[in-house]
Amino acid sequence: MVEIKSTNVVWHPKKVTLEEIEKRNGHKGCVIWLTGLSAAGKSTIAVETEKQLFDLGCHVCLLDGDNVRQGLNKNLGFSPEDREENIRRIAELGKLLRNAGLIVITAFISPYRKERNLGRSLIEKGHFFETYVKCSLDECIRRDPKGLYKKAIAGEIKEYTGISAPYEEPDNPELILDTEKLDVEQCAQAIVSKLKESGII
């Protein structure tokens, strides 16, 4: 748990409640947390899910791992400490956006259960959907769209998840999407269906 360094900060309450925002939006806010190995399909599924939800009139924010590392988290590398801080920031940002009534889709490897559980702990029960984008390491290596597995296997990239750094599979995710069996549209549809079943949309 990260402690607040400054003792001179005060949380300012808002005049507009989350309930009022959700009533206007026509749906509830939540966080869809996509986790899985690189090349499992997280970003592709996130983009398709965003489009399907947008077409339904939902207010959506997509946070993608590579994109966030080019701005908000550009000062972080891939050491265990930096990975933890990377996910902590996203979890806190997800909380803020969810409390603004948005459906937040995050697409991050987020390899450690501890990090993902932090995200869960910040979000009201029933509004956090850990979604395991499942794909075998062999298939991820075969896909390797960025050529990063090849470099990691050759030792050119250190601390690469699945090769030289661990990935801890989720214990009890809300959804499992096996991308060796389901296509992108089917995965996105499964997420949308889950949100409908849960009363989010």
Coordinates of C-alpha atoms in Angstrom, one line a residue:
M1 CA 0.0 0.0 0.0
V2 CA 1.4 3.4 -1.0
E3 CA 1.1 6.0 1.7
I4 CA 0.2 9.7 0.9
K5 CA 3.5 11.7 1.4
S6 CA 1.8 15.0 1.9
T7 CA -0.2 15.6 5.0
N8 CA -1.7 18.9 3.6
V9 CA -4.2 17.4 1.1
V10 CA -7.9 17.2 1.6
W11 CA -10.4 15.2 -0.5
H12 CA -12.9 17.7 -2.0
P13 CA -16.5 16.3 -2.3
K14 CA -18.5 16.8 -5.5
K15 CA -22.0 18.2 -6.0
V16 CA -22.9 15.8 -8.7
T17 CA -23.4 12.2 -7.4
L18 CA -22.5 9.0 -9.2
E19 CA -26.1 8.0 -9.2
E20 CA -27.1 11.2 -11.0
I21 CA -24.3 10.6 -13.6
E22 CA -25.3 7.0 -14.2
K23 CA -29.0 8.0 -14.5
R24 CA -28.1 10.5 -17.2
N25 CA -25.7 8.1 -19.0
G26 CA -28.2 5.3 -18.9
H27 CA -25.7 2.8 -17.6
K28 CA -23.5 2.2 -14.6
G29 CA -19.8 2.7 -14.3
C30 CA -17.4 -0.2 -14.0
V31 CA -13.9 -1.4 -14.7
I32 CA -13.2 -4.3 -17.2
W33 CA -9.7 -5.5 -16.4
L34 CA -8.2 -7.5 -19.3
T35 CA -5.2 -9.5 -18.2
G36 CA -3.0 -12.0 -20.1
L37 CA 0.2 -12.6 -21.8
S38 CA 1.6 -10.3 -24.5
A39 CA 0.0 -11.3 -27.9
A40 CA -2.9 -13.0 -26.2
G41 CA -5.3 -10.5 -27.7
K42 CA -6.0 -8.0 -24.9
S43 CA -5.7 -4.8 -26.9
T44 CA -7.5 -6.1 -29.9
I45 CA -10.4 -7.3 -27.7
A46 CA -10.4 -4.0 -25.9
V47 CA -10.7 -2.0 -29.1
E48 CA -13.6 -4.2 -30.3
T49 CA -15.3 -4.0 -27.0
E50 CA -15.0 -0.2 -26.9
K51 CA -16.6 -0.1 -30.3
Q52 CA -19.5 -2.4 -29.4
L53 CA -20.2 -0.5 -26.2
F54 CA -20.0 2.9 -28.0
D55 CA -22.5 1.6 -30.6
L56 CA -24.8 0.9 -27.7
G57 CA -24.6 4.5 -26.6
C58 CA -22.3 3.8 -23.6
H59 CA -19.7 6.2 -22.3
V60 CA -16.4 4.3 -22.5
C61 CA -12.7 5.0 -21.7
L62 CA -10.0 2.6 -23.0
L63 CA -6.7 2.4 -21.2
D64 CA -4.1 0.4 -23.2
G65 CA -0.8 -0.7 -21.7
D66 CA 1.4 0.5 -24.5
N67 CA -0.5 3.8 -24.9
V68 CA -0.4 4.7 -21.2
R69 CA 3.4 4.0 -21.2
Q70 CA 3.8 6.7 -23.8
G71 CA 2.3 9.3 -21.5
L72 CA 1.1 8.9 -17.9
N73 CA 3.6 6.1 -17.2
K74 CA 6.4 7.0 -19.5
N75 CA 8.9 7.1 -16.6
L76 CA 8.4 3.5 -15.7
G77 CA 10.3 0.4 -17.0
F78 CA 9.6 -3.3 -16.5
S79 CA 11.3 -4.1 -13.2
P80 CA 8.9 -5.7 -10.6
E81 CA 8.8 -2.4 -8.8
D82 CA 7.9 -0.4 -11.9
R83 CA 5.3 -3.0 -13.0
E84 CA 3.7 -2.6 -9.6
E85 CA 3.6 1.2 -9.9
N86 CA 2.3 1.0 -13.4
I87 CA -0.7 -1.0 -12.4
R88 CA -1.2 1.0 -9.2
R89 CA -1.6 4.2 -11.2
I90 CA -4.0 2.5 -13.6
A91 CA -6.0 1.1 -10.8
E92 CA -6.3 4.5 -9.2
L93 CA -7.2 6.1 -12.6
G94 CA -9.7 3.4 -13.2
K95 CA -11.3 4.2 -9.9
L96 CA -11.6 7.9 -10.7
L97 CA -13.1 7.2 -14.2
R98 CA -15.5 4.6 -12.8
N99 CA -16.6 7.2 -10.2
A100 CA -17.3 9.6 -13.1
G101 CA -19.7 7.0 -14.5
L102 CA -17.6 5.6 -17.3
I103 CA -17.2 2.0 -18.4
V104 CA -13.4 1.7 -18.2
I105 CA -11.6 -1.0 -20.2
T106 CA -8.0 -1.7 -19.2
A107 CA -5.7 -3.8 -21.3
F108 CA -2.5 -4.6 -19.4
I109 CA -0.5 -7.8 -18.9
S110 CA -0.7 -7.1 -15.2
P111 CA 1.1 -10.3 -14.4
Y112 CA 0.8 -10.4 -10.6
R113 CA -2.4 -11.3 -8.7
K114 CA -1.4 -8.8 -6.0
E115 CA -1.7 -5.9 -8.5
R116 CA -5.0 -7.1 -10.0
N117 CA -6.4 -7.5 -6.5
L118 CA -5.4 -3.9 -5.8
G119 CA -7.6 -2.9 -8.7
R120 CA -10.4 -5.0 -7.4
S121 CA -10.1 -3.5 -3.9
L122 CA -10.6 0.0 -5.2
I123 CA -13.8 -0.7 -7.1
E124 CA -17.2 -1.3 -5.6
K125 CA -18.2 -5.0 -5.6
G126 CA -20.0 -6.0 -8.7
H127 CA -18.4 -3.2 -10.8
F128 CA -15.0 -4.9 -11.4
F129 CA -14.7 -7.5 -14.0
E130 CA -11.3 -9.3 -14.1
T131 CA -11.2 -10.8 -17.6
Y132 CA -8.5 -13.4 -18.3
V133 CA -7.5 -13.3 -22.0
K134 CA -6.3 -16.9 -22.1
C135 CA -3.7 -18.0 -24.7
S136 CA -1.0 -20.6 -24.4
L137 CA 2.6 -19.3 -24.4
D138 CA 3.4 -21.4 -27.5
E139 CA 0.6 -19.7 -29.4
C140 CA 1.6 -16.2 -28.1
I141 CA 5.2 -16.9 -29.3
R142 CA 3.9 -18.0 -32.7
R143 CA 1.8 -14.9 -33.1
D144 CA 4.5 -12.5 -31.8
P145 CA 3.2 -9.4 -33.7
K146 CA 5.8 -7.1 -32.2
G147 CA 8.7 -9.5 -32.5
L148 CA 9.3 -9.1 -28.7
Y149 CA 9.2 -12.8 -27.8
K150 CA 11.9 -13.5 -30.3
K151 CA 14.0 -10.8 -28.7
A152 CA 13.2 -12.0 -25.2
I153 CA 14.2 -15.6 -26.1
A154 CA 17.4 -14.4 -27.6
G155 CA 18.1 -12.5 -24.3
E156 CA 17.8 -9.1 -25.9
I157 CA 14.9 -8.1 -23.6
K158 CA 15.2 -8.7 -19.9
E159 CA 12.3 -9.4 -17.5
Y160 CA 9.8 -10.3 -20.3
T161 CA 6.6 -11.8 -19.0
G162 CA 6.3 -15.5 -19.9
I163 CA 10.0 -15.9 -20.8
S164 CA 12.1 -14.3 -18.1
A165 CA 9.4 -13.0 -15.8
P166 CA 6.4 -14.7 -14.3
Y167 CA 2.7 -14.5 -15.2
E168 CA 0.3 -15.5 -12.4
E169 CA -3.0 -16.7 -13.9
P170 CA -6.2 -15.3 -12.2
D171 CA -7.7 -17.5 -9.5
N172 CA -11.3 -16.6 -10.0
P173 CA -11.9 -14.1 -12.8
E174 CA -15.3 -12.9 -13.8
L175 CA -14.6 -13.9 -17.4
I176 CA -12.2 -16.2 -19.3
L177 CA -11.8 -15.5 -23.0
D178 CA -9.8 -18.3 -24.7
T179 CA -8.5 -16.6 -27.9
E180 CA -7.4 -19.9 -29.3
K181 CA -11.1 -20.8 -29.5
L182 CA -12.9 -17.5 -29.8
D183 CA -12.5 -14.7 -32.4
V184 CA -12.3 -11.1 -31.4
E185 CA -16.0 -10.3 -32.0
Q186 CA -17.0 -13.3 -29.9
C187 CA -14.8 -12.2 -27.1
A188 CA -16.2 -8.6 -27.1
Q189 CA -19.7 -9.9 -27.3
A190 CA -19.0 -12.1 -24.2
I191 CA -17.9 -9.0 -22.3
V192 CA -21.0 -7.0 -23.4
S193 CA -23.2 -9.9 -22.4
K194 CA -21.6 -10.1 -19.0
L195 CA -22.3 -6.4 -18.4
K196 CA -25.9 -6.8 -19.4
E197 CA -26.3 -9.8 -17.1
S198 CA -24.7 -7.8 -14.3
G199 CA -27.0 -4.9 -14.7
I200 CA -24.2 -2.5 -15.8
I201 CA -25.9 -1.7 -19.1

